[in-house]
């Protein structure tokens, strides 16, 4: 069965500092991996996705993620966080027309 | 592109009434849509997979007679919460796959903005 672990329930980062959100997955085949962001009371917005090829994926809003098969990880990074990045971030795994499995999310707080 | 809308954005109803939530893909065709439920401080729980022109596939533990799903066209799926009770109060989110995206891109799900249901 596929699963996603986001070990950090919440993270606080100073504005302008770098960010890394962790995501580990379990999947029986080549995974398709996604990061979504959710602002309070809103739906989910796709930040980036990995299907194959280059393991460093660029997304919107200056985010990137790196797929590391040996570590079963797909961590999300941003070099300089803005106050508007404060939100909940979800990592998800799926593939081959299967349903997505989401992690429990990481709440990002940005301090001045 | 790839915009999904939901209507209404929030609804308050009395216990025992039924509520219909619409999910539309605005600029693409979606033979498959998904309905999720999200509790406060929790991740998304997949309720069912909605397939255009056929019956929905429900996840284990989800009452199909309570949560009626209809996917009558390539751009519209509806979720009807029948005889709603306070415990059905939640945030319901739909998503859709672009049927014509091709290849693995078809696996990408685009989410609607969600519907906040409050049952009094």
Tab-separated table of C-alpha atoms in Angstrom:
chain	number	residue	atom	x	y	z
A	1	UNK	CA	0.000	0.000	0.000
A	2	UNK	CA	1.206	3.476	-0.766
A	3	UNK	CA	1.792	5.989	2.006
A	4	UNK	CA	3.274	9.416	2.599
A	5	UNK	CA	4.948	10.705	5.729
A	6	UNK	CA	5.451	14.353	6.456
A	7	UNK	CA	7.325	14.237	9.738
A	8	UNK	CA	6.918	17.906	10.628
A	9	UNK	CA	3.425	18.977	11.691
A	10	UNK	CA	4.439	22.605	11.662
A	11	UNK	CA	7.554	24.628	10.922
A	12	UNK	CA	8.362	28.253	11.663
A	13	UNK	CA	10.769	30.085	9.394
A	14	UNK	CA	11.897	33.678	9.431
A	15	UNK	CA	10.992	35.723	6.405
A	16	UNK	CA	13.880	35.646	3.960
A	17	UNK	CA	15.308	32.423	5.342
A	18	UNK	CA	15.480	29.188	3.408
A	19	UNK	CA	12.898	26.443	3.752
A	20	UNK	CA	12.880	22.684	3.446
A	21	UNK	CA	9.775	20.588	4.024
A	22	UNK	CA	10.300	16.876	4.301
A	23	UNK	CA	8.336	14.159	2.583
A	24	UNK	CA	8.963	10.415	2.582
A	25	UNK	CA	6.871	7.994	0.588
A	26	UNK	CA	6.232	4.306	0.228
A	27	UNK	CA	5.180	3.064	-3.194
A	28	UNK	CA	5.516	-0.244	-4.970
A	29	UNK	CA	6.468	1.099	-8.364
A	30	UNK	CA	7.876	4.251	-9.888
A	31	UNK	CA	6.024	6.968	-8.040
A	32	UNK	CA	4.435	10.119	-9.320
A	33	UNK	CA	5.000	12.747	-6.645
A	34	UNK	CA	3.248	16.025	-5.999
A	35	UNK	CA	3.387	18.991	-3.679
A	36	UNK	CA	0.259	21.031	-3.070
A	37	UNK	CA	-0.283	24.157	-0.995
A	38	UNK	CA	-3.480	25.085	0.803
A	39	UNK	CA	-4.300	28.483	2.244
A	40	UNK	CA	-6.894	28.633	5.037
A	41	UNK	CA	-10.388	27.864	3.801
A	42	UNK	CA	-9.176	27.251	0.270
A	43	UNK	CA	-8.631	24.314	-2.025
A	44	UNK	CA	-5.268	22.877	-2.967
A	45	UNK	CA	-2.971	24.479	-5.499
A	46	UNK	CA	-0.420	22.365	-7.326
A	47	UNK	CA	3.125	23.601	-6.684
A	48	UNK	CA	5.066	21.015	-8.649
A	49	UNK	CA	5.099	17.396	-9.732
A	50	UNK	CA	7.579	14.691	-10.597
A	51	UNK	CA	6.914	11.942	-13.086
A	52	UNK	CA	10.324	10.991	-14.442
A	53	UNK	CA	13.574	12.442	-15.734
A	54	UNK	CA	15.464	15.193	-13.952
A	55	UNK	CA	15.166	14.561	-10.227
A	56	UNK	CA	15.206	18.270	-9.402
A	57	UNK	CA	11.837	19.720	-10.245
A	58	UNK	CA	11.017	23.394	-10.467
A	59	UNK	CA	7.582	24.630	-9.535
A	60	UNK	CA	5.631	27.802	-9.145
A	61	UNK	CA	6.302	30.574	-6.632
A	62	UNK	CA	10.022	29.784	-6.521
A	63	UNK	CA	9.631	26.292	-5.057
A	64	UNK	CA	11.638	23.258	-6.068
A	65	UNK	CA	11.734	19.647	-4.962
A	66	UNK	CA	14.263	16.880	-5.321
A	67	UNK	CA	13.353	13.238	-5.831
A	68	UNK	CA	15.777	10.888	-4.112
A	69	UNK	CA	14.870	7.302	-4.862
A	70	UNK	CA	17.473	5.855	-2.467
A	71	UNK	CA	15.922	7.774	0.405
A	72	UNK	CA	12.298	7.526	-0.780
A	73	UNK	CA	12.098	11.254	-0.328
A	74	UNK	CA	10.704	14.233	-2.193
A	75	UNK	CA	11.593	17.271	-0.103
A	76	UNK	CA	10.304	20.721	-0.975
A	77	UNK	CA	12.651	23.691	-0.838
A	78	UNK	CA	12.614	27.424	-1.288
A	79	UNK	CA	15.715	29.615	-0.934
A	80	UNK	CA	13.961	32.653	0.530
A	81	UNK	CA	10.568	32.487	2.184
A	82	UNK	CA	8.016	35.277	1.894
A	83	UNK	CA	5.263	36.000	4.400
A	84	UNK	CA	2.713	35.022	1.747
A	85	UNK	CA	4.112	31.478	1.758
A	86	UNK	CA	2.510	30.803	5.136
A	87	UNK	CA	0.077	27.954	4.461
A	88	UNK	CA	-0.364	24.207	4.760
A	89	UNK	CA	1.728	22.063	2.442
A	90	UNK	CA	0.777	18.562	1.360
A	91	UNK	CA	2.947	15.959	-0.291
A	92	UNK	CA	1.167	13.272	-2.312
A	93	UNK	CA	2.092	10.091	-4.162
A	94	UNK	CA	0.273	8.232	-6.895
A	95	UNK	CA	0.826	6.795	-10.302
A	96	UNK	CA	-0.555	4.875	-13.213
A	97	UNK	CA	-4.014	6.343	-12.940
A	98	UNK	CA	-4.200	5.338	-9.282
A	99	UNK	CA	-5.631	7.592	-6.629
A	100	UNK	CA	-3.435	10.002	-4.737
A	101	UNK	CA	-2.346	9.385	-1.183
A	102	UNK	CA	-1.655	12.508	0.817
A	103	UNK	CA	0.561	13.138	3.778
A	104	UNK	CA	-0.918	14.764	6.857
A	105	UNK	CA	0.470	18.131	5.873
A	106	UNK	CA	2.996	20.577	7.277
A	107	UNK	CA	1.854	23.975	8.448
A	108	UNK	CA	4.367	26.673	7.552
A	109	UNK	CA	4.485	29.735	9.760
A	110	UNK	CA	6.569	32.715	8.673
A	111	UNK	CA	7.891	35.053	11.328
A	112	UNK	CA	8.848	38.687	10.618
B	1	UNK	CA	-5.635	26.551	-17.554
B	2	UNK	CA	-6.811	23.579	-15.475
B	3	UNK	CA	-9.317	25.446	-13.340
B	4	UNK	CA	-11.832	23.642	-11.183
B	5	UNK	CA	-14.759	25.416	-9.571
B	6	UNK	CA	-17.061	24.368	-6.765
B	7	UNK	CA	-20.448	25.695	-5.857
B	8	UNK	CA	-21.486	26.710	-3.305
B	9	UNK	CA	-18.393	27.803	-1.422
B	10	UNK	CA	-20.215	27.486	1.862
B	11	UNK	CA	-23.623	26.227	2.882
B	12	UNK	CA	-25.517	26.031	6.134
B	13	UNK	CA	-28.460	23.668	6.364
B	14	UNK	CA	-30.769	22.126	8.900
B	15	UNK	CA	-30.368	18.571	10.073
B	16	UNK	CA	-32.295	16.152	7.876
B	17	UNK	CA	-32.105	18.163	4.675
B	18	UNK	CA	-30.084	17.315	1.583
B	19	UNK	CA	-27.334	19.445	0.107
B	20	UNK	CA	-25.901	19.316	-3.399
B	21	UNK	CA	-22.362	20.425	-4.176
B	22	UNK	CA	-21.222	20.972	-7.762
B	23	UNK	CA	-17.729	20.482	-9.116
B	24	UNK	CA	-16.884	21.770	-12.582
B	25	UNK	CA	-13.787	21.610	-14.724
B	26	UNK	CA	-13.855	24.958	-16.506
B	27	UNK	CA	-11.314	24.584	-19.290
B	28	UNK	CA	-10.713	20.876	-19.688
B	29	UNK	CA	-12.553	17.605	-19.891
B	30	UNK	CA	-12.542	15.365	-16.875
B	31	UNK	CA	-13.750	11.806	-17.195
B	32	UNK	CA	-12.562	11.261	-13.647
B	33	UNK	CA	-13.183	13.483	-10.670
B	34	UNK	CA	-12.574	12.876	-6.993
B	35	UNK	CA	-14.362	13.903	-3.853
B	36	UNK	CA	-12.448	14.457	-0.645
B	37	UNK	CA	-13.404	15.363	2.866
B	38	UNK	CA	-11.085	17.340	5.094
B	39	UNK	CA	-11.465	17.610	8.836
B	40	UNK	CA	-9.856	20.478	10.779
B	41	UNK	CA	-6.093	20.056	11.100
B	42	UNK	CA	-6.320	16.842	9.093
B	43	UNK	CA	-5.262	15.647	5.711
B	44	UNK	CA	-7.609	14.953	2.853
B	45	UNK	CA	-9.637	11.781	2.990
B	46	UNK	CA	-10.694	10.390	-0.358
B	47	UNK	CA	-14.392	9.630	-0.310
B	48	UNK	CA	-15.041	8.463	-3.842
B	49	UNK	CA	-13.914	8.458	-7.431
B	50	UNK	CA	-16.479	9.869	-9.817
B	51	UNK	CA	-16.474	8.425	-13.329
B	52	UNK	CA	-18.298	10.098	-16.191
B	53	UNK	CA	-21.187	7.997	-17.373
B	54	UNK	CA	-20.810	5.270	-14.786
B	55	UNK	CA	-21.195	4.633	-11.097
B	56	UNK	CA	-18.845	6.194	-8.614
B	57	UNK	CA	-16.326	4.099	-6.740
B	58	UNK	CA	-16.542	4.647	-3.011
B	59	UNK	CA	-13.750	4.207	-0.503
B	60	UNK	CA	-14.189	1.804	2.340
B	61	UNK	CA	-16.361	3.187	5.099
B	62	UNK	CA	-18.077	5.822	2.955
B	63	UNK	CA	-21.848	5.361	2.740
B	64	UNK	CA	-22.799	5.502	-0.919
B	65	UNK	CA	-26.479	6.007	-0.106
B	66	UNK	CA	-25.649	9.021	2.003
B	67	UNK	CA	-23.148	10.618	-0.325
B	68	UNK	CA	-24.681	10.423	-3.789
B	69	UNK	CA	-22.368	11.166	-6.676
B	70	UNK	CA	-23.443	11.914	-10.226
B	71	UNK	CA	-21.016	12.573	-13.081
B	72	UNK	CA	-23.336	13.207	-15.981
B	73	UNK	CA	-20.990	15.164	-18.229
B	74	UNK	CA	-17.290	15.557	-18.921
B	75	UNK	CA	-17.149	18.770	-16.939
B	76	UNK	CA	-19.560	18.295	-14.042
B	77	UNK	CA	-19.755	16.049	-11.014
B	78	UNK	CA	-22.154	16.551	-8.134
B	79	UNK	CA	-22.054	15.326	-4.558
B	80	UNK	CA	-25.335	15.214	-2.684
B	81	UNK	CA	-25.230	14.786	1.062
B	82	UNK	CA	-28.591	13.237	1.857
B	83	UNK	CA	-30.343	13.656	5.200
B	84	UNK	CA	-27.425	15.650	6.518
B	85	UNK	CA	-26.540	15.556	10.192
B	86	UNK	CA	-24.163	17.687	12.258
B	87	UNK	CA	-21.439	15.055	11.985
B	88	UNK	CA	-21.458	15.605	8.221
B	89	UNK	CA	-20.240	19.148	8.759
B	90	UNK	CA	-16.897	19.392	7.051
B	91	UNK	CA	-14.875	20.869	4.223
B	92	UNK	CA	-15.536	19.016	0.984
B	93	UNK	CA	-13.066	19.358	-1.862
B	94	UNK	CA	-13.280	17.982	-5.368
B	95	UNK	CA	-10.520	17.438	-7.874
B	96	UNK	CA	-10.397	16.546	-11.539
B	97	UNK	CA	-7.971	14.943	-13.944
B	98	UNK	CA	-7.466	16.342	-17.422
B	99	UNK	CA	-8.558	13.425	-19.595
B	100	UNK	CA	-6.744	14.704	-22.667
B	101	UNK	CA	-3.445	15.652	-21.020
B	102	UNK	CA	-1.774	12.516	-22.208
B	103	UNK	CA	0.723	10.260	-20.511
B	104	UNK	CA	1.521	10.649	-16.840
B	105	UNK	CA	0.254	14.223	-16.880
B	106	UNK	CA	-3.194	12.683	-16.835
B	107	UNK	CA	-2.481	11.688	-13.233
B	108	UNK	CA	-2.309	15.300	-12.109
B	109	UNK	CA	-5.302	16.294	-10.053
B	110	UNK	CA	-6.516	19.891	-10.066
B	111	UNK	CA	-8.483	20.914	-7.020
B	112	UNK	CA	-11.522	23.062	-6.544
B	113	UNK	CA	-11.647	25.734	-3.836
B	114	UNK	CA	-13.741	23.588	-1.510
B	115	UNK	CA	-17.185	23.798	0.059
B	116	UNK	CA	-17.687	24.389	3.754
B	117	UNK	CA	-20.789	22.507	4.904
B	118	UNK	CA	-22.309	23.284	8.279
B	119	UNK	CA	-25.273	21.235	9.446
B	120	UNK	CA	-27.203	22.693	12.341
